[in-house]
Amino acid sequence: MRVTTTPTTYWLEHAWLDTHVEPGVAVAVAGGRITAVRTEVPAPPPGAEVLRGLTLPGLANAHSHAFHRALRGTVQVGSGTFWTWRELMYSFADRLTPETYLALARAAYAEMALAGVTCVGEFHYVHHTPDGTPYADPNAMGEALIAAAAEAGIRITLLDTAYLSAGFGEPPNAHQRRFSDGSAEAWAERCSVLKERDHARIGAAIHSVRAVPAAQLATVARWAEERRAPLHVHLSEQTAENDACLAAHGRTPTRLLADHGVLGPRTTGVHNTHLTDEDIALLGGSGTGTCMCPTTERDLADGIGPAVALQRAGSPLSLGSDSHAVIDLLEEARAMELNERLRTRTRGHWTAAALLRAASADGHAALGWDDAGTIENGMLADLTTIALDSVRTAGPVPRLGAETAVFAATAADVRHTVVAGRHVVRDGAHTLVPDVPSALADAIEALRG
């Protein structure tokens, strides 16, 4: 990722400053970071880059499986369950190579940039060749994802994922052989070679309690703890997983993770959909985060997770687009609130500001980027500008910009995306990937075989 080293000033017509919308804000940038924020600047200073609309901190997509972008539309044919959807997902995973994964991920990450995403958490488990043999570079697939993010102009936390079994006590099936390192120790040895870069940080993930034997959970947790790295885990997305865990271990997945030292402030449970009251207390009491992925959870008919109860218990909320049924963090934020309204038949569970924080500062924190997600001196110069004059957003007064962004705007209203002080999206066009739709179409066609 190229960082702007020449000092630059951005003039924000309107800026969301965590609690309110401020008109006329000048943001000085040098070395990829914000060096000053001045309010009450009614007109652009000479030479300033002008961002018209509402500028937010860059958005963080805290849960992504990049290759799932190839499933869009295809998995909408017919009916079925999460488990039938999974079989089609495997068929695409079988065809990935480092080269095709680079092309697809670059296009998917470029789509994210167009949607205002400046950082992605990639939950990465397609490690080896289809028969499970490592590539000459055992991290070839992970390196492809890191390169893809750089070429698309966004940041990435590569959440290298331990995926060792098909279920409780079951070896990997034919599709899953390429996911497995054989043991948590071998997983740790391989991913310890991965190096962080200016745009890339390395974290860990436990695919799920069904995919990592209980005796090996602590190995993954210890690896993350020693590096002070984020640790993510799919948790209680399906009731079938809960039932199987109870049968195998006599406890819920959350309790199993707690008993093996997995929970804690740097850990994020993804989905957290089907939880007991004790589960919620364990997650909140340990400061374990929750990443909600509402557009995927509704697409897969997973259910509506207890996000309000989790946050009240002490679990910070972040958002992800997961399977990329759509890539739109504003829709994820909106859906979290609207799902809760449908479930409870009451309105107003989160303010627009709280939902924007889940999509920005709290998402970055879940990915190990505590220096991103707010427009403040010293923070990374990552910005997203939403049009306030589109057919969706025209009409409300600017001081209601946060409400307009969350409850009316879509990814199509993103006008500018700035990462490390550099324009990655300018006036709705990607500056590094000139034709994102064609890049997506070509990359997906290459996987159809």
Tab-separated table of C-alpha atoms in Angstrom:
chain	number	residue	atom	x	y	z
A	1	MET	CA	0.000	0.000	0.000
A	2	ARG	CA	1.356	3.394	-0.983
A	3	VAL	CA	1.096	5.975	1.797
A	4	THR	CA	0.830	9.657	0.970
A	5	THR	CA	3.991	11.242	2.361
A	6	THR	CA	3.387	14.760	1.017
A	7	PRO	CA	1.309	16.714	3.536
A	8	THR	CA	-2.280	17.058	2.316
A	9	THR	CA	-5.346	18.842	3.632
A	10	TYR	CA	-8.824	17.440	3.138
A	11	TRP	CA	-11.771	19.772	3.550
A	12	LEU	CA	-14.860	17.895	4.681
A	13	GLU	CA	-18.125	19.612	3.817
A	14	HIS	CA	-19.695	17.715	6.725
A	15	ALA	CA	-17.933	15.326	9.085
A	16	TRP	CA	-19.241	12.832	11.609
A	17	LEU	CA	-17.084	13.344	14.690
A	18	ASP	CA	-18.278	10.335	16.717
A	19	THR	CA	-21.135	12.133	18.478
A	20	HIS	CA	-22.402	14.695	15.981
A	21	VAL	CA	-22.131	16.072	12.460
A	22	GLU	CA	-19.845	19.094	12.148
A	23	PRO	CA	-19.926	21.357	9.048
A	24	GLY	CA	-16.680	22.625	7.539
A	25	VAL	CA	-13.850	20.486	8.912
A	26	ALA	CA	-10.234	20.659	7.680
A	27	VAL	CA	-8.171	17.506	8.199
A	28	ALA	CA	-4.400	17.694	7.743
A	29	VAL	CA	-2.680	14.454	6.705
A	30	ALA	CA	0.997	13.457	6.573
A	31	GLY	CA	2.644	10.045	6.500
A	32	GLY	CA	-0.735	8.357	6.193
A	33	ARG	CA	-2.016	9.784	9.483
A	34	ILE	CA	-4.189	12.675	10.576
A	35	THR	CA	-2.004	15.420	11.999
A	36	ALA	CA	-4.663	18.037	12.763
A	37	VAL	CA	-8.446	18.453	12.759
A	38	ARG	CA	-9.873	21.979	12.566
A	39	THR	CA	-13.572	22.741	12.844
A	40	GLU	CA	-15.480	25.881	11.787
A	41	VAL	CA	-13.679	26.098	8.440
A	42	PRO	CA	-16.489	27.398	6.210
A	43	ALA	CA	-14.676	27.082	2.876
A	44	PRO	CA	-11.915	24.869	1.486
A	45	PRO	CA	-8.412	26.175	2.283
A	46	PRO	CA	-6.236	26.847	-0.788
A	47	GLY	CA	-5.058	23.561	-2.326
A	48	ALA	CA	-7.248	21.371	-0.151
A	49	GLU	CA	-8.866	18.190	-1.459
A	50	VAL	CA	-12.620	18.725	-1.216
A	51	LEU	CA	-14.893	15.940	0.049
A	52	ARG	CA	-18.509	17.006	-0.444
A	53	GLY	CA	-21.175	15.118	1.461
A	54	LEU	CA	-20.854	13.474	4.878
A	55	THR	CA	-17.407	12.122	5.700
A	56	LEU	CA	-17.124	9.257	8.179
A	57	PRO	CA	-14.105	7.348	9.430
A	58	GLY	CA	-13.315	4.502	7.047
A	59	LEU	CA	-15.575	1.499	7.539
A	60	ALA	CA	-14.266	-1.838	8.846
A	61	ASN	CA	-15.659	-5.069	7.409
A	62	ALA	CA	-14.843	-7.314	10.347
A	63	HIS	CA	-15.806	-10.658	8.784
A	64	SER	CA	-15.133	-11.686	5.183
A	65	HIS	CA	-14.718	-14.859	3.179
A	66	ALA	CA	-13.500	-13.323	-0.086
A	67	PHE	CA	-14.161	-16.351	-2.276
A	68	HIS	CA	-17.833	-16.402	-1.227
A	69	ARG	CA	-18.279	-13.395	-3.532
A	70	ALA	CA	-18.435	-15.967	-6.351
A	71	LEU	CA	-21.626	-17.409	-4.805
A	72	ARG	CA	-23.739	-14.290	-5.208
A	73	GLY	CA	-26.865	-15.052	-7.215
A	74	THR	CA	-25.881	-18.689	-7.707
A	75	VAL	CA	-26.949	-19.743	-4.213
A	76	GLN	CA	-30.273	-17.919	-4.506
A	77	VAL	CA	-31.711	-20.625	-6.773
A	78	GLY	CA	-34.181	-22.920	-5.054
A	79	SER	CA	-34.430	-23.501	-1.310
A	80	GLY	CA	-32.523	-25.402	1.340
A	81	THR	CA	-30.557	-24.745	4.530
A	82	PHE	CA	-27.146	-23.523	5.612
A	83	TRP	CA	-25.902	-27.079	5.128
A	84	THR	CA	-27.054	-27.346	1.484
A	85	TRP	CA	-25.598	-23.883	0.835
A	86	ARG	CA	-22.323	-25.152	2.257
A	87	GLU	CA	-22.031	-27.898	-0.375
A	88	LEU	CA	-22.177	-25.317	-3.194
A	89	MET	CA	-19.645	-23.172	-1.327
A	90	TYR	CA	-17.264	-26.131	-1.198
A	91	SER	CA	-17.482	-26.556	-4.962
A	92	PHE	CA	-16.039	-23.070	-5.458
A	93	ALA	CA	-13.418	-23.558	-2.742
A	94	ASP	CA	-12.246	-26.705	-4.573
A	95	ARG	CA	-11.306	-24.647	-7.653
A	96	LEU	CA	-9.288	-21.903	-6.027
A	97	THR	CA	-5.584	-21.476	-6.782
A	98	PRO	CA	-3.285	-18.726	-5.506
A	99	GLU	CA	-3.641	-16.987	-8.879
A	100	THR	CA	-7.429	-17.205	-9.115
A	101	TYR	CA	-7.804	-16.290	-5.451
A	102	LEU	CA	-5.677	-13.182	-5.939
A	103	ALA	CA	-7.857	-12.065	-8.844
A	104	LEU	CA	-11.139	-12.728	-7.058
A	105	ALA	CA	-10.067	-11.202	-3.747
A	106	ARG	CA	-8.636	-8.108	-5.450
A	107	ALA	CA	-11.977	-7.554	-7.193
A	108	ALA	CA	-13.993	-8.251	-4.032
A	109	TYR	CA	-11.822	-5.895	-1.992
A	110	ALA	CA	-12.157	-3.258	-4.709
A	111	GLU	CA	-15.926	-3.635	-4.386
A	112	MET	CA	-15.498	-3.086	-0.650
A	113	ALA	CA	-13.510	0.104	-1.291
A	114	LEU	CA	-16.325	1.332	-3.523
A	115	ALA	CA	-18.631	0.673	-0.558
A	116	GLY	CA	-16.482	2.770	1.789
A	117	VAL	CA	-14.650	-0.125	3.453
A	118	THR	CA	-11.048	0.752	4.296
A	119	CYS	CA	-10.164	-2.382	6.318
A	120	VAL	CA	-11.253	-6.008	6.012
A	121	GLY	CA	-10.971	-8.941	8.398
A	122	GLU	CA	-10.389	-11.957	6.147
A	123	PHE	CA	-11.351	-15.223	7.882
A	124	HIS	CA	-8.990	-17.375	5.834
A	125	TYR	CA	-9.058	-21.157	5.832
A	126	VAL	CA	-8.348	-22.267	2.219
A	127	HIS	CA	-4.670	-22.983	2.883
A	128	HIS	CA	-3.432	-25.889	0.737
A	129	THR	CA	-3.934	-27.659	-2.594
A	130	PRO	CA	-7.246	-29.539	-2.978
A	131	ASP	CA	-5.776	-32.848	-1.780
A	132	GLY	CA	-4.269	-31.172	1.298
A	133	THR	CA	-0.679	-30.986	0.066
A	134	PRO	CA	0.933	-27.662	1.003
A	135	TYR	CA	2.001	-25.325	-1.772
A	136	ALA	CA	5.734	-24.720	-2.228
A	137	ASP	CA	5.071	-21.606	-0.177
A	138	PRO	CA	2.773	-23.002	2.548
A	139	ASN	CA	1.199	-19.536	2.894
A	140	ALA	CA	0.667	-18.957	-0.836
A	141	MET	CA	-3.084	-18.485	-0.405
A	142	GLY	CA	-2.719	-16.115	2.532
A	143	GLU	CA	-0.075	-14.131	0.674
A	144	ALA	CA	-2.479	-13.858	-2.274
A	145	LEU	CA	-5.064	-12.260	0.016
A	146	ILE	CA	-2.542	-9.826	1.486
A	147	ALA	CA	-1.438	-8.852	-2.026
A	148	ALA	CA	-5.060	-8.509	-3.154
A	149	ALA	CA	-5.801	-6.013	-0.382
A	150	ALA	CA	-2.745	-3.943	-1.312
A	151	GLU	CA	-3.710	-3.911	-4.980
A	152	ALA	CA	-7.271	-2.884	-4.086
A	153	GLY	CA	-5.934	-0.151	-1.791
A	154	ILE	CA	-7.385	-1.296	1.540
A	155	ARG	CA	-6.045	-2.631	4.826
A	156	ILE	CA	-6.414	-6.258	5.873
A	157	THR	CA	-6.229	-8.311	9.020
A	158	LEU	CA	-5.558	-11.840	7.818
A	159	LEU	CA	-7.308	-14.046	10.359
A	160	ASP	CA	-5.452	-17.252	9.608
A	161	THR	CA	-7.870	-20.003	10.526
A	162	ALA	CA	-7.361	-23.375	12.192
A	163	TYR	CA	-9.741	-25.873	10.552
A	164	LEU	CA	-8.849	-29.450	11.481
A	165	SER	CA	-11.963	-31.626	11.463
A	166	ALA	CA	-15.355	-32.087	9.796
A	167	GLY	CA	-17.133	-32.353	13.129
A	168	PHE	CA	-16.664	-33.570	16.668
A	169	GLY	CA	-14.243	-36.466	16.309
A	170	GLU	CA	-14.524	-36.624	12.515
A	171	PRO	CA	-11.576	-36.224	10.102
A	172	PRO	CA	-11.774	-33.591	7.348
A	173	ASN	CA	-13.944	-34.631	4.408
A	174	ALA	CA	-12.759	-34.496	0.794
A	175	HIS	CA	-13.631	-30.798	0.475
A	176	GLN	CA	-11.991	-29.869	3.775
A	177	ARG	CA	-8.607	-31.513	3.286
A	178	ARG	CA	-7.185	-28.299	1.861
A	179	PHE	CA	-8.295	-26.415	4.964
A	180	SER	CA	-6.430	-28.581	7.479
A	181	ASP	CA	-2.857	-28.404	8.741
A	182	GLY	CA	-3.348	-31.700	10.594
A	183	SER	CA	-2.942	-30.243	14.078
A	184	ALA	CA	-3.067	-26.919	15.867
A	185	GLU	CA	0.695	-27.114	16.377
A	186	ALA	CA	1.262	-27.460	12.618
A	187	TRP	CA	-1.194	-24.609	12.017
A	188	ALA	CA	0.770	-22.403	14.435
A	189	GLU	CA	4.073	-23.294	12.811
A	190	ARG	CA	2.792	-22.372	9.349
A	191	CYS	CA	1.099	-19.110	10.177
A	192	SER	CA	3.989	-17.953	12.381
A	193	VAL	CA	5.889	-17.352	9.127
A	194	LEU	CA	3.389	-14.718	7.965
A	195	LYS	CA	4.723	-11.155	8.259
A	196	GLU	CA	2.831	-7.969	8.976
A	197	ARG	CA	3.094	-5.045	6.578
A	198	ASP	CA	1.982	-1.415	6.596
A	199	HIS	CA	-1.417	-2.431	5.251
A	200	ALA	CA	-1.622	-5.922	6.757
A	201	ARG	CA	-1.846	-7.346	10.254
A	202	ILE	CA	-1.933	-11.034	11.174
A	203	GLY	CA	-4.527	-12.518	13.484
A	204	ALA	CA	-5.862	-15.975	14.237
A	205	ALA	CA	-9.171	-17.757	13.989
A	206	ILE	CA	-10.766	-20.940	15.207
A	207	HIS	CA	-13.173	-21.908	12.463
A	208	SER	CA	-15.670	-23.316	14.988
A	209	VAL	CA	-15.805	-25.702	17.914
A	210	ARG	CA	-16.754	-28.484	15.505
A	211	ALA	CA	-13.669	-27.835	13.335
A	212	VAL	CA	-10.992	-27.635	16.062
A	213	PRO	CA	-10.846	-30.442	18.625
A	214	ALA	CA	-11.345	-29.218	22.188
A	215	ALA	CA	-7.876	-30.356	23.253
A	216	GLN	CA	-6.327	-28.096	20.600
A	217	LEU	CA	-8.327	-24.906	21.219
A	218	ALA	CA	-5.809	-23.648	23.784
A	219	THR	CA	-2.951	-23.917	21.281
A	220	VAL	CA	-4.655	-21.435	18.950
A	221	ALA	CA	-5.620	-19.157	21.831
A	222	ARG	CA	-2.059	-19.203	23.177
A	223	TRP	CA	-0.617	-18.310	19.743
A	224	ALA	CA	-2.857	-15.229	19.610
A	225	GLU	CA	-2.173	-14.282	23.231
A	226	GLU	CA	1.599	-14.412	22.771
A	227	ARG	CA	1.344	-12.026	19.809
A	228	ARG	CA	-1.395	-9.806	21.287
A	229	ALA	CA	-3.253	-10.598	18.059
A	230	PRO	CA	-7.001	-10.673	17.415
A	231	LEU	CA	-8.673	-14.084	17.600
A	232	HIS	CA	-12.009	-14.751	15.884
A	233	VAL	CA	-14.321	-17.767	15.937
A	234	HIS	CA	-17.625	-18.727	14.293
A	235	LEU	CA	-19.858	-19.264	17.302
A	236	SER	CA	-23.334	-20.809	17.607
A	237	GLU	CA	-24.402	-19.842	14.116
A	238	GLN	CA	-26.530	-22.991	13.855
A	239	THR	CA	-28.567	-24.881	16.453
A	240	ALA	CA	-27.237	-28.134	14.975
A	241	GLU	CA	-23.729	-27.156	16.074
A	242	ASN	CA	-24.977	-26.425	19.592
A	243	ASP	CA	-26.715	-29.798	19.761
A	244	ALA	CA	-23.621	-31.645	18.522
A	245	CYS	CA	-21.389	-29.815	21.020
A	246	LEU	CA	-23.731	-30.675	23.895
A	247	ALA	CA	-23.713	-34.312	22.802
A	248	ALA	CA	-19.916	-34.431	22.505
A	249	HIS	CA	-18.895	-32.324	25.512
A	250	GLY	CA	-21.962	-31.784	27.669
A	251	ARG	CA	-21.696	-28.023	27.352
A	252	THR	CA	-22.459	-25.221	24.927
A	253	PRO	CA	-19.868	-23.992	22.412
A	254	THR	CA	-19.447	-20.783	24.422
A	255	ARG	CA	-18.790	-22.673	27.642
A	256	LEU	CA	-16.360	-24.965	25.817
A	257	LEU	CA	-14.411	-21.943	24.537
A	258	ALA	CA	-14.417	-20.387	28.006
A	259	ASP	CA	-13.133	-23.593	29.579
A	260	HIS	CA	-10.190	-23.676	27.156
A	261	GLY	CA	-9.129	-20.044	27.562
A	262	VAL	CA	-10.402	-18.752	24.222
A	263	LEU	CA	-12.641	-15.910	25.414
A	264	GLY	CA	-11.291	-12.438	26.211
A	265	PRO	CA	-11.062	-8.823	25.017
A	266	ARG	CA	-9.078	-9.634	21.860
A	267	THR	CA	-11.496	-12.422	20.890
A	268	THR	CA	-14.533	-11.909	18.680
A	269	GLY	CA	-17.348	-14.402	18.266
A	270	VAL	CA	-18.850	-14.222	14.798
A	271	HIS	CA	-22.662	-14.511	14.623
A	272	ASN	CA	-23.298	-15.516	18.286
A	273	THR	CA	-26.829	-16.324	17.168
A	274	HIS	CA	-28.186	-19.136	19.342
A	275	LEU	CA	-27.006	-18.435	22.886
A	276	THR	CA	-28.170	-19.239	26.383
A	277	ASP	CA	-28.309	-16.619	29.119
A	278	GLU	CA	-25.140	-18.170	30.563
A	279	ASP	CA	-23.433	-17.878	27.156
A	280	ILE	CA	-24.291	-14.184	26.993
A	281	ALA	CA	-22.934	-13.618	30.486
A	282	LEU	CA	-19.702	-15.481	29.641
A	283	LEU	CA	-19.145	-13.448	26.477
A	284	GLY	CA	-19.999	-10.102	28.012
A	285	GLY	CA	-18.192	-10.722	31.271
A	286	SER	CA	-14.976	-11.640	29.455
A	287	GLY	CA	-15.193	-8.645	27.102
A	288	THR	CA	-15.370	-10.966	24.093
A	289	GLY	CA	-16.673	-9.107	21.051
A	290	THR	CA	-19.559	-9.976	18.770
A	291	CYS	CA	-19.429	-9.574	15.002
A	292	MET	CA	-22.928	-9.516	13.559
A	293	CYS	CA	-23.377	-10.256	9.844
A	294	PRO	CA	-27.089	-9.535	9.320
A	295	THR	CA	-27.249	-9.794	5.532
A	296	THR	CA	-25.642	-13.241	5.585
A	297	GLU	CA	-27.551	-14.377	8.662
A	298	ARG	CA	-30.832	-13.578	6.940
A	299	ASP	CA	-29.685	-14.990	3.586
A	300	LEU	CA	-28.799	-18.323	5.231
A	301	ALA	CA	-31.879	-18.279	7.478
A	302	ASP	CA	-29.610	-18.495	10.526
A	303	GLY	CA	-31.807	-16.428	12.831
A	304	ILE	CA	-31.481	-13.135	14.686
A	305	GLY	CA	-28.809	-13.030	17.366
A	306	PRO	CA	-29.239	-11.339	20.785
A	307	ALA	CA	-27.101	-8.321	19.928
A	308	VAL	CA	-28.784	-5.980	22.413
A	309	ALA	CA	-28.344	-8.409	25.299
A	310	LEU	CA	-24.742	-9.100	24.307
A	311	GLN	CA	-23.839	-5.414	24.216
A	312	ARG	CA	-25.554	-4.774	27.552
A	313	ALA	CA	-23.550	-7.657	29.027
A	314	GLY	CA	-20.285	-6.062	27.870
A	315	SER	CA	-19.659	-7.519	24.398
A	316	PRO	CA	-18.556	-4.836	21.868
A	317	LEU	CA	-20.363	-5.065	18.512
A	318	SER	CA	-18.794	-5.029	15.061
A	319	LEU	CA	-20.190	-5.788	11.613
A	320	GLY	CA	-19.217	-7.928	8.633
A	321	SER	CA	-20.507	-8.856	5.200
A	322	ASP	CA	-19.381	-12.502	5.613
A	323	SER	CA	-20.618	-14.347	2.495
A	324	HIS	CA	-21.006	-11.096	0.503
A	325	ALA	CA	-24.645	-11.624	-0.412
A	326	VAL	CA	-24.232	-7.858	-0.557
A	327	ILE	CA	-21.226	-5.723	0.329
A	328	ASP	CA	-22.696	-2.751	2.155
A	329	LEU	CA	-21.701	-1.940	5.746
A	330	LEU	CA	-24.458	0.692	5.937
A	331	GLU	CA	-26.976	-2.051	5.209
A	332	GLU	CA	-25.374	-4.281	7.865
A	333	ALA	CA	-25.735	-1.470	10.418
A	334	ARG	CA	-29.305	-0.745	9.381
A	335	ALA	CA	-30.240	-4.430	9.373
A	336	MET	CA	-28.974	-4.983	12.908
A	337	GLU	CA	-31.399	-2.360	14.191
A	338	LEU	CA	-34.285	-3.333	11.907
A	339	ASN	CA	-33.937	-7.041	12.700
A	340	GLU	CA	-34.217	-6.207	16.382
A	341	ARG	CA	-37.324	-4.118	15.681
A	342	LEU	CA	-38.947	-7.086	13.936
A	343	ARG	CA	-37.979	-9.413	16.763
A	344	THR	CA	-39.184	-7.150	19.590
A	345	ARG	CA	-41.783	-4.988	17.814
A	346	THR	CA	-40.181	-1.886	19.334
A	347	ARG	CA	-37.944	0.766	17.731
A	348	GLY	CA	-34.722	2.504	18.610
A	349	HIS	CA	-32.391	-0.097	20.098
A	350	TRP	CA	-29.280	1.756	18.871
A	351	THR	CA	-28.698	5.341	17.845
A	352	ALA	CA	-27.326	6.009	14.383
A	353	ALA	CA	-24.072	7.059	16.058
A	354	ALA	CA	-23.804	3.715	17.889
A	355	LEU	CA	-24.403	1.820	14.648
A	356	LEU	CA	-21.743	3.876	12.865
A	357	ARG	CA	-19.275	3.122	15.655
A	358	ALA	CA	-19.941	-0.605	15.203
A	359	ALA	CA	-19.155	-0.154	11.502
A	360	SER	CA	-16.006	1.907	12.106
A	361	ALA	CA	-14.093	2.254	15.401
A	362	ASP	CA	-15.354	-0.943	17.027
A	363	GLY	CA	-14.820	-2.948	13.850
A	364	HIS	CA	-11.252	-1.702	13.563
A	365	ALA	CA	-10.622	-2.554	17.226
A	366	ALA	CA	-11.891	-6.096	16.640
A	367	LEU	CA	-9.318	-6.416	13.849
A	368	GLY	CA	-6.392	-5.064	15.842
A	369	TRP	CA	-6.380	-1.556	14.353
A	370	ASP	CA	-6.933	0.553	17.448
A	371	ASP	CA	-5.371	3.484	15.606
A	372	ALA	CA	-8.191	3.686	13.047
A	373	GLY	CA	-11.903	4.376	13.050
A	374	THR	CA	-12.191	7.975	14.255
A	375	ILE	CA	-11.391	11.342	12.717
A	376	GLU	CA	-8.870	12.522	15.303
A	377	ASN	CA	-5.300	13.742	15.453
A	378	GLY	CA	-2.837	10.835	15.305
A	379	MET	CA	-5.259	8.325	13.814
A	380	LEU	CA	-4.838	6.645	10.428
A	381	ALA	CA	-6.089	8.863	7.616
A	382	ASP	CA	-8.867	6.557	6.421
A	383	LEU	CA	-12.073	8.312	5.365
A	384	THR	CA	-15.364	7.513	3.658
A	385	THR	CA	-17.642	10.159	2.163
A	386	ILE	CA	-21.379	9.570	1.649
A	387	ALA	CA	-23.331	11.704	-0.830
A	388	LEU	CA	-26.096	13.737	0.776
A	389	ASP	CA	-27.668	14.698	-2.550
A	390	SER	CA	-28.532	11.336	-4.091
A	391	VAL	CA	-32.079	10.143	-4.718
A	392	ARG	CA	-31.846	8.197	-1.441
A	393	THR	CA	-30.222	10.832	0.753
A	394	ALA	CA	-31.573	14.173	-0.534
A	395	GLY	CA	-33.896	16.054	1.775
A	396	PRO	CA	-32.796	15.638	5.421
A	397	VAL	CA	-30.862	18.505	6.955
A	398	PRO	CA	-27.080	17.836	7.185
A	399	ARG	CA	-27.091	17.666	10.983
A	400	LEU	CA	-29.091	14.439	10.557
A	401	GLY	CA	-26.357	13.030	8.339
A	402	ALA	CA	-25.658	10.036	10.611
A	403	GLU	CA	-29.317	9.028	10.562
A	404	THR	CA	-29.429	9.567	6.800
A	405	ALA	CA	-26.321	7.439	6.259
A	406	VAL	CA	-27.535	4.531	8.386
A	407	PHE	CA	-31.224	4.469	7.534
A	408	ALA	CA	-31.314	5.692	3.930
A	409	ALA	CA	-27.927	5.528	2.209
A	410	THR	CA	-26.435	2.475	0.526
A	411	ALA	CA	-23.001	1.538	-0.763
A	412	ALA	CA	-24.020	3.207	-4.033
A	413	ASP	CA	-23.916	6.560	-2.218
A	414	VAL	CA	-20.216	6.319	-1.342
A	415	ARG	CA	-18.533	9.131	-3.214
A	416	HIS	CA	-14.950	8.970	-1.895
A	417	THR	CA	-12.777	6.480	-0.022
A	418	VAL	CA	-9.402	7.590	1.338
A	419	VAL	CA	-6.889	5.125	2.814
A	420	ALA	CA	-3.626	6.287	4.407
A	421	GLY	CA	-4.309	9.737	2.996
A	422	ARG	CA	-4.622	8.488	-0.584
A	423	HIS	CA	-7.769	8.601	-2.696
A	424	VAL	CA	-8.671	4.986	-3.475
A	425	VAL	CA	-12.177	5.881	-4.653
A	426	ARG	CA	-12.705	9.312	-6.168
A	427	ASP	CA	-16.150	10.481	-7.282
A	428	GLY	CA	-17.407	6.901	-7.160
A	429	ALA	CA	-14.643	5.430	-9.338
A	430	HIS	CA	-11.886	3.129	-8.088
A	431	THR	CA	-8.484	4.659	-8.835
A	432	LEU	CA	-6.514	1.366	-8.768
A	433	VAL	CA	-8.935	-1.153	-10.309
A	434	PRO	CA	-10.427	0.750	-13.250
A	435	ASP	CA	-13.333	-1.613	-14.061
A	436	VAL	CA	-14.418	-3.421	-10.917
A	437	PRO	CA	-17.519	-5.092	-12.439
A	438	SER	CA	-15.410	-6.626	-15.215
A	439	ALA	CA	-12.753	-7.684	-12.724
A	440	LEU	CA	-15.410	-9.460	-10.673
A	441	ALA	CA	-17.045	-11.088	-13.689
A	442	ASP	CA	-13.716	-12.333	-15.078
A	443	ALA	CA	-12.523	-13.680	-11.708
A	444	ILE	CA	-15.767	-15.531	-11.065
A	445	GLU	CA	-15.951	-16.941	-14.591
A	446	ALA	CA	-12.464	-18.400	-14.101
A	447	LEU	CA	-13.835	-20.467	-11.173
A	448	ARG	CA	-16.825	-21.896	-13.005
A	449	GLY	CA	-14.624	-24.421	-14.798
